[in-house]
Amino acid sequence: MLIIGLAGGTGSGKTTVVHQIMTELPDTEVGVISQDSYYKETTNLSFDERALINFDHPRSIDFELLVKHLKALKAGETIDQPVYSFIQHNRTDDTVSTHPRKVMIVEGILILTNPELRELFDIKIFVHADSDERLVRRLKRDISERGRDIDEVLNRYQNTLKPMHEQFIEPSKAFADIIIPNDKYNTVAIDVVRAVINQRIS
Ligand SMILES: Nc1ncnc2c1ncn2[C@@H]1O[C@H](COP(=O)(O)OP(=O)(O)O)[C@@H](O)[C@H]1O
Ligand SMILES: O=c1ccn([C@@H]2O[C@H](COP(=O)(O)O)[C@@H](O)[C@H]2O)c(=O)[nH]1
């Protein structure tokens, strides 16, 4: 199994890049695991308490479960990947049965900050977009898709997102083997990554 770790700040385009990479690749051979699925379960908290969580700090992620699931996939086992609700700020009761593929892509803002997880990646990719571009994309996406309003996004950006990006996410770029500039759509980089994957699955 080839395991690709794909990191980058919020709004850098990680999800979009993963979809572009997957286009024309058989989904029987390539699978995706999102770090977002592994936000810690916080059912003990009220909605208002959950909304105050710093979701850009590594401690908000259940890395232990993510590493365990990745090791299980590597060992040929099927896992129950949690499903996360951004609207509820919590895991749902659903899971997605995820079986091992020749190539697994793990994507998320903090995945290169965790040493145990980094060890499991054969290729480490960081998607870069400038912070103003990322903020604009985040605003548009969170309002249209994640039930947020402009104040929520901007407050979170100032209070936690930007400082956490600077403290944890940007420095993790140093661990990347490949950096994809993604202020504009970058078809050349996508083709290169797809070629590496094709080589592995053919
Ligand atoms: N290169 C790009 N140029 C313009 N818009 C982009 C680009 N990449 C992604 N987007 C848009 O930005 C928003 C955030 O992208 P997304 O892939 O969800 O980022 P991430 O997963 O890194 O948070 C989405 O609405 C997406 O369509
Ligand atoms: O309940 C939540 C959990 C996370 N977030 C924000 O999501 C982004 C990470 O997701 P991307 O798809 O990479 O943008 C992170 O910056 C958290 O602040 C949230 O808003 N609510």
mmCIF file of C-alpha atoms and ligand atoms in Angstrom:
data_model
loop_
_atom_site.group_PDB
_atom_site.id
_atom_site.type_symbol
_atom_site.label_atom_id
_atom_site.label_comp_id
_atom_site.label_asym_id
_atom_site.label_seq_id
_atom_site.Cartn_x
_atom_site.Cartn_y
_atom_site.Cartn_z
ATOM 1 C CA MET A 1 0.000 0.000 0.000
ATOM 2 C CA LEU A 2 1.209 3.494 -0.917
ATOM 3 C CA ILE A 3 0.133 6.058 1.697
ATOM 4 C CA ILE A 4 0.110 9.714 0.680
ATOM 5 C CA GLY A 5 -0.244 12.439 3.331
ATOM 6 C CA LEU A 6 -1.694 15.658 1.937
ATOM 7 C CA ALA A 7 -1.638 18.690 4.261
ATOM 8 C CA GLY A 8 -2.169 22.442 3.895
ATOM 9 C CA GLY A 9 -3.985 25.271 5.621
ATOM 10 C CA THR A 10 -7.742 25.587 5.603
ATOM 11 C CA GLY A 11 -8.959 26.724 2.177
ATOM 12 C CA SER A 12 -5.655 25.852 0.513
ATOM 13 C CA GLY A 13 -7.579 23.431 -1.688
ATOM 14 C CA LYS A 14 -6.701 20.027 -0.193
ATOM 15 C CA THR A 15 -10.129 18.489 -0.821
ATOM 16 C CA THR A 16 -10.209 19.937 -4.328
ATOM 17 C CA VAL A 17 -6.714 18.614 -5.097
ATOM 18 C CA VAL A 18 -7.687 15.141 -3.824
ATOM 19 C CA HIS A 19 -10.769 15.145 -6.093
ATOM 20 C CA GLN A 20 -8.650 16.264 -9.043
ATOM 21 C CA ILE A 21 -6.090 13.522 -8.350
ATOM 22 C CA MET A 22 -8.865 10.905 -8.104
ATOM 23 C CA THR A 23 -10.413 11.899 -11.442
ATOM 24 C CA GLU A 24 -9.640 9.182 -13.955
ATOM 25 C CA LEU A 25 -8.205 6.918 -11.238
ATOM 26 C CA PRO A 26 -10.234 3.812 -10.310
ATOM 27 C CA ASP A 27 -11.825 4.256 -6.858
ATOM 28 C CA THR A 28 -11.353 0.537 -6.361
ATOM 29 C CA GLU A 29 -7.595 1.230 -6.203
ATOM 30 C CA VAL A 30 -7.397 4.640 -4.494
ATOM 31 C CA GLY A 31 -9.107 5.619 -1.222
ATOM 32 C CA VAL A 32 -9.268 8.749 0.927
ATOM 33 C CA ILE A 33 -9.212 9.305 4.673
ATOM 34 C CA SER A 34 -10.000 12.778 5.971
ATOM 35 C CA GLN A 35 -8.472 14.071 9.190
ATOM 36 C CA ASP A 36 -11.780 15.891 9.752
ATOM 37 C CA SER A 37 -13.406 12.498 10.430
ATOM 38 C CA TYR A 38 -11.105 12.156 13.431
ATOM 39 C CA TYR A 39 -12.036 15.277 15.392
ATOM 40 C CA LYS A 40 -12.477 14.079 18.972
ATOM 41 C CA GLU A 41 -15.950 12.986 19.936
ATOM 42 C CA THR A 42 -17.473 15.646 22.247
ATOM 43 C CA THR A 43 -21.036 14.472 22.893
ATOM 44 C CA ASN A 44 -20.570 15.313 26.594
ATOM 45 C CA LEU A 45 -20.495 19.028 25.690
ATOM 46 C CA SER A 46 -23.390 21.303 24.719
ATOM 47 C CA PHE A 47 -23.489 22.792 21.222
ATOM 48 C CA ASP A 48 -22.374 26.192 22.592
ATOM 49 C CA GLU A 49 -19.453 24.585 24.430
ATOM 50 C CA ARG A 50 -18.442 22.672 21.297
ATOM 51 C CA ALA A 51 -18.503 25.852 19.219
ATOM 52 C CA LEU A 52 -15.785 27.249 21.507
ATOM 53 C CA ILE A 53 -13.349 24.398 20.800
ATOM 54 C CA ASN A 54 -10.089 25.335 19.089
ATOM 55 C CA PHE A 55 -10.444 23.070 16.048
ATOM 56 C CA ASP A 56 -7.107 24.163 14.608
ATOM 57 C CA HIS A 57 -5.003 22.836 17.504
ATOM 58 C CA PRO A 58 -3.511 19.311 17.213
ATOM 59 C CA ARG A 59 -5.125 18.298 20.524
ATOM 60 C CA SER A 60 -8.577 18.514 18.876
ATOM 61 C CA ILE A 61 -7.719 15.491 16.723
ATOM 62 C CA ASP A 62 -7.917 11.850 17.809
ATOM 63 C CA PHE A 63 -4.543 11.010 16.242
ATOM 64 C CA GLU A 64 -4.434 7.755 18.195
ATOM 65 C CA LEU A 65 -7.507 6.437 16.352
ATOM 66 C CA LEU A 66 -6.312 7.793 13.006
ATOM 67 C CA VAL A 67 -2.925 6.047 13.363
ATOM 68 C CA LYS A 68 -4.658 2.839 14.529
ATOM 69 C CA HIS A 69 -6.994 2.901 11.505
ATOM 70 C CA LEU A 70 -4.167 3.546 9.064
ATOM 71 C CA LYS A 71 -2.112 0.690 10.510
ATOM 72 C CA ALA A 72 -5.162 -1.591 10.272
ATOM 73 C CA LEU A 73 -5.665 -0.671 6.594
ATOM 74 C CA LYS A 74 -1.983 -1.335 5.963
ATOM 75 C CA ALA A 75 -2.464 -4.761 7.543
ATOM 76 C CA GLY A 76 -5.303 -5.434 5.078
ATOM 77 C CA GLU A 77 -8.194 -4.820 7.482
ATOM 78 C CA THR A 78 -11.381 -2.827 6.801
ATOM 79 C CA ILE A 79 -12.069 0.104 9.138
ATOM 80 C CA ASP A 80 -15.179 2.044 10.169
ATOM 81 C CA GLN A 81 -14.200 5.635 9.355
ATOM 82 C CA PRO A 82 -16.133 8.103 11.566
ATOM 83 C CA VAL A 83 -18.343 10.697 9.868
ATOM 84 C CA TYR A 84 -18.058 14.292 11.141
ATOM 85 C CA SER A 85 -20.692 17.020 11.095
ATOM 86 C CA PHE A 86 -19.358 20.572 10.767
ATOM 87 C CA ILE A 87 -22.875 21.806 11.456
ATOM 88 C CA GLN A 88 -23.027 19.995 14.841
ATOM 89 C CA HIS A 89 -19.273 20.348 15.567
ATOM 90 C CA ASN A 90 -19.280 16.660 16.421
ATOM 91 C CA ARG A 91 -18.993 13.121 15.107
ATOM 92 C CA THR A 92 -22.257 11.641 13.896
ATOM 93 C CA ASP A 93 -23.450 8.139 14.764
ATOM 94 C CA ASP A 94 -22.606 7.053 11.202
ATOM 95 C CA THR A 95 -19.407 5.436 9.983
ATOM 96 C CA VAL A 96 -18.161 4.613 6.509
ATOM 97 C CA SER A 97 -16.788 1.149 5.951
ATOM 98 C CA THR A 98 -13.405 1.776 4.327
ATOM 99 C CA HIS A 99 -11.455 -1.115 2.873
ATOM 100 C CA PRO A 100 -7.747 -1.140 2.056
ATOM 101 C CA ARG A 101 -6.721 0.090 -1.414
ATOM 102 C CA LYS A 102 -3.385 0.047 -3.244
ATOM 103 C CA VAL A 103 -3.170 3.805 -2.603
ATOM 104 C CA MET A 104 -4.617 5.623 0.418
ATOM 105 C CA ILE A 105 -4.610 9.437 0.573
ATOM 106 C CA VAL A 106 -4.839 11.000 4.046
ATOM 107 C CA GLU A 107 -5.762 14.691 3.930
ATOM 108 C CA GLY A 108 -6.034 17.333 6.644
ATOM 109 C CA ILE A 109 -4.656 20.564 8.073
ATOM 110 C CA LEU A 110 -2.638 18.954 10.889
ATOM 111 C CA ILE A 111 -1.555 15.571 9.549
ATOM 112 C CA LEU A 112 2.108 16.534 9.117
ATOM 113 C CA THR A 113 2.350 17.766 12.731
ATOM 114 C CA ASN A 114 2.064 14.262 14.191
ATOM 115 C CA PRO A 115 5.347 12.253 14.168
ATOM 116 C CA GLU A 116 3.707 8.808 14.334
ATOM 117 C CA LEU A 117 1.438 9.646 11.406
ATOM 118 C CA ARG A 118 4.303 11.140 9.389
ATOM 119 C CA GLU A 119 6.170 7.838 9.776
ATOM 120 C CA LEU A 120 3.332 6.061 7.962
ATOM 121 C CA PHE A 121 3.394 8.323 4.907
ATOM 122 C CA ASP A 122 5.388 7.238 1.846
ATOM 123 C CA ILE A 123 4.881 10.630 0.183
ATOM 124 C CA LYS A 124 4.173 13.886 2.035
ATOM 125 C CA ILE A 125 2.502 16.720 0.107
ATOM 126 C CA PHE A 126 1.727 20.274 1.290
ATOM 127 C CA VAL A 127 -0.803 22.366 -0.637
ATOM 128 C CA HIS A 128 0.046 26.059 -0.394
ATOM 129 C CA ALA A 129 -2.182 29.071 -1.003
ATOM 130 C CA ASP A 130 -1.677 32.602 0.332
ATOM 131 C CA SER A 131 -3.499 33.436 3.559
ATOM 132 C CA ASP A 132 -5.773 36.108 2.029
ATOM 133 C CA GLU A 133 -6.813 33.685 -0.708
ATOM 134 C CA ARG A 134 -7.469 30.983 1.890
ATOM 135 C CA LEU A 135 -9.560 33.317 4.031
ATOM 136 C CA VAL A 136 -11.727 34.343 1.071
ATOM 137 C CA ARG A 137 -12.279 30.700 0.101
ATOM 138 C CA ARG A 138 -12.999 29.726 3.707
ATOM 139 C CA LEU A 139 -15.545 32.515 4.103
ATOM 140 C CA LYS A 140 -17.403 31.559 0.941
ATOM 141 C CA ARG A 141 -17.312 27.819 1.666
ATOM 142 C CA ASP A 142 -18.248 27.982 5.365
ATOM 143 C CA ILE A 143 -21.188 30.288 4.681
ATOM 144 C CA SER A 144 -22.503 28.259 1.740
ATOM 145 C CA GLU A 145 -21.698 24.718 2.967
ATOM 146 C CA ARG A 146 -21.045 24.673 6.717
ATOM 147 C CA GLY A 147 -23.857 26.835 8.123
ATOM 148 C CA ARG A 148 -21.611 29.690 9.336
ATOM 149 C CA ASP A 149 -22.061 33.461 9.167
ATOM 150 C CA ILE A 150 -19.420 36.073 8.419
ATOM 151 C CA ASP A 151 -18.845 36.955 12.114
ATOM 152 C CA GLU A 152 -18.282 33.312 13.092
ATOM 153 C CA VAL A 153 -15.711 32.767 10.350
ATOM 154 C CA LEU A 154 -13.831 36.017 10.986
ATOM 155 C CA ASN A 155 -13.810 35.592 14.796
ATOM 156 C CA ARG A 156 -12.514 32.043 14.483
ATOM 157 C CA TYR A 157 -9.942 33.206 11.958
ATOM 158 C CA GLN A 158 -8.575 35.917 14.269
ATOM 159 C CA ASN A 159 -8.791 34.011 17.560
ATOM 160 C CA THR A 160 -7.633 30.501 16.708
ATOM 161 C CA LEU A 161 -7.264 29.714 13.021
ATOM 162 C CA LYS A 162 -4.545 32.217 12.092
ATOM 163 C CA PRO A 163 -2.411 31.736 15.249
ATOM 164 C CA MET A 164 -2.681 27.927 14.993
ATOM 165 C CA HIS A 165 -1.805 28.056 11.307
ATOM 166 C CA GLU A 166 1.338 30.004 12.134
ATOM 167 C CA GLN A 167 2.258 27.854 15.139
ATOM 168 C CA PHE A 168 1.541 24.369 13.781
ATOM 169 C CA ILE A 169 0.488 24.130 10.138
ATOM 170 C CA GLU A 170 2.885 26.395 8.267
ATOM 171 C CA PRO A 171 5.958 24.929 10.091
ATOM 172 C CA SER A 172 4.828 21.395 9.150
ATOM 173 C CA LYS A 173 5.449 22.330 5.506
ATOM 174 C CA ALA A 174 9.133 21.602 6.249
ATOM 175 C CA PHE A 175 8.274 17.875 6.386
ATOM 176 C CA ALA A 176 6.766 17.845 2.872
ATOM 177 C CA ASP A 177 8.420 16.077 -0.072
ATOM 178 C CA ILE A 178 6.285 18.016 -2.561
ATOM 179 C CA ILE A 179 4.735 21.499 -2.221
ATOM 180 C CA ILE A 180 1.836 22.271 -4.573
ATOM 181 C CA PRO A 181 1.297 26.010 -5.185
ATOM 182 C CA ASN A 182 -2.483 26.350 -5.389
ATOM 183 C CA ASP A 183 -3.373 30.048 -5.597
ATOM 184 C CA LYS A 184 -4.510 29.097 -9.075
ATOM 185 C CA TYR A 185 -5.607 25.645 -10.272
ATOM 186 C CA ASN A 186 -2.377 23.693 -10.773
ATOM 187 C CA THR A 187 -2.970 20.993 -13.369
ATOM 188 C CA VAL A 188 0.743 20.251 -13.823
ATOM 189 C CA ALA A 189 1.189 19.294 -10.155
ATOM 190 C CA ILE A 190 -1.968 17.172 -10.259
ATOM 191 C CA ASP A 191 -0.662 15.317 -13.345
ATOM 192 C CA VAL A 192 2.673 14.629 -11.603
ATOM 193 C CA VAL A 193 1.018 13.145 -8.496
ATOM 194 C CA ARG A 194 -1.401 11.143 -10.650
ATOM 195 C CA ALA A 195 1.528 9.743 -12.658
ATOM 196 C CA VAL A 196 3.217 8.548 -9.447
ATOM 197 C CA ILE A 197 -0.018 6.866 -8.351
ATOM 198 C CA ASN A 198 -0.601 5.309 -11.783
ATOM 199 C CA GLN A 199 2.871 3.831 -11.683
ATOM 200 C CA ARG A 200 2.047 2.215 -8.338
ATOM 201 C CA ILE A 201 -1.309 0.753 -9.330
ATOM 202 C CA SER A 202 -0.455 -0.447 -12.834
HETATM 203 N N1 LIG B 1 -7.011 26.613 -7.039
HETATM 204 C C1 LIG B 1 -8.200 27.101 -6.667
HETATM 205 N N2 LIG B 1 -8.660 28.260 -7.191
HETATM 206 C C2 LIG B 1 -9.848 28.769 -6.793
HETATM 207 N N3 LIG B 1 -10.686 28.197 -5.871
HETATM 208 C C3 LIG B 1 -10.266 27.045 -5.319
HETATM 209 C C4 LIG B 1 -9.021 26.436 -5.685
HETATM 210 N N4 LIG B 1 -8.874 25.289 -4.963
HETATM 211 C C5 LIG B 1 -9.987 25.204 -4.188
HETATM 212 N N5 LIG B 1 -10.812 26.233 -4.406
HETATM 213 C C6 LIG B 1 -12.109 26.503 -3.742
HETATM 214 O O1 LIG B 1 -11.812 26.938 -2.404
HETATM 215 C C7 LIG B 1 -12.726 26.381 -1.467
HETATM 216 C C8 LIG B 1 -11.942 25.599 -0.426
HETATM 217 O O2 LIG B 1 -11.330 24.505 -1.076
HETATM 218 P P1 LIG B 1 -11.157 23.106 -0.337
HETATM 219 O O3 LIG B 1 -10.631 22.137 -1.347
HETATM 220 O O4 LIG B 1 -12.406 22.752 0.408
HETATM 221 O O5 LIG B 1 -9.990 23.484 0.700
HETATM 222 P P2 LIG B 1 -9.456 22.694 1.969
HETATM 223 O O6 LIG B 1 -9.913 21.268 1.850
HETATM 224 O O7 LIG B 1 -7.965 22.827 1.902
HETATM 225 O O8 LIG B 1 -10.020 23.419 3.155
HETATM 226 C C9 LIG B 1 -13.699 25.511 -2.261
HETATM 227 O O9 LIG B 1 -14.863 26.244 -2.488
HETATM 228 C C10 LIG B 1 -12.961 25.245 -3.584
HETATM 229 O O10 LIG B 1 -13.850 25.111 -4.663
HETATM 230 O O1 LIG B 2 -16.535 21.504 14.028
HETATM 231 C C1 LIG B 2 -15.643 22.048 13.353
HETATM 232 C C2 LIG B 2 -14.441 21.417 13.062
HETATM 233 C C3 LIG B 2 -13.512 22.072 12.292
HETATM 234 N N1 LIG B 2 -13.739 23.316 11.816
HETATM 235 C C4 LIG B 2 -12.744 23.981 10.967
HETATM 236 O O2 LIG B 2 -12.446 23.154 9.859
HETATM 237 C C5 LIG B 2 -11.142 23.447 9.378
HETATM 238 C C6 LIG B 2 -10.498 22.196 8.801
HETATM 239 O O3 LIG B 2 -11.216 21.750 7.677
HETATM 240 P P1 LIG B 2 -10.744 22.144 6.182
HETATM 241 O O4 LIG B 2 -11.682 21.340 5.326
HETATM 242 O O5 LIG B 2 -9.321 21.718 6.032
HETATM 243 O O6 LIG B 2 -10.904 23.609 6.030
HETATM 244 C C7 LIG B 2 -10.358 23.977 10.566
HETATM 245 O O7 LIG B 2 -9.692 25.162 10.180
HETATM 246 C C8 LIG B 2 -11.405 24.242 11.662
HETATM 247 O O8 LIG B 2 -11.377 25.571 12.114
HETATM 248 C C9 LIG B 2 -14.926 23.948 12.097
HETATM 249 O O9 LIG B 2 -15.162 25.082 11.665
HETATM 250 N N2 LIG B 2 -15.865 23.304 12.871
#
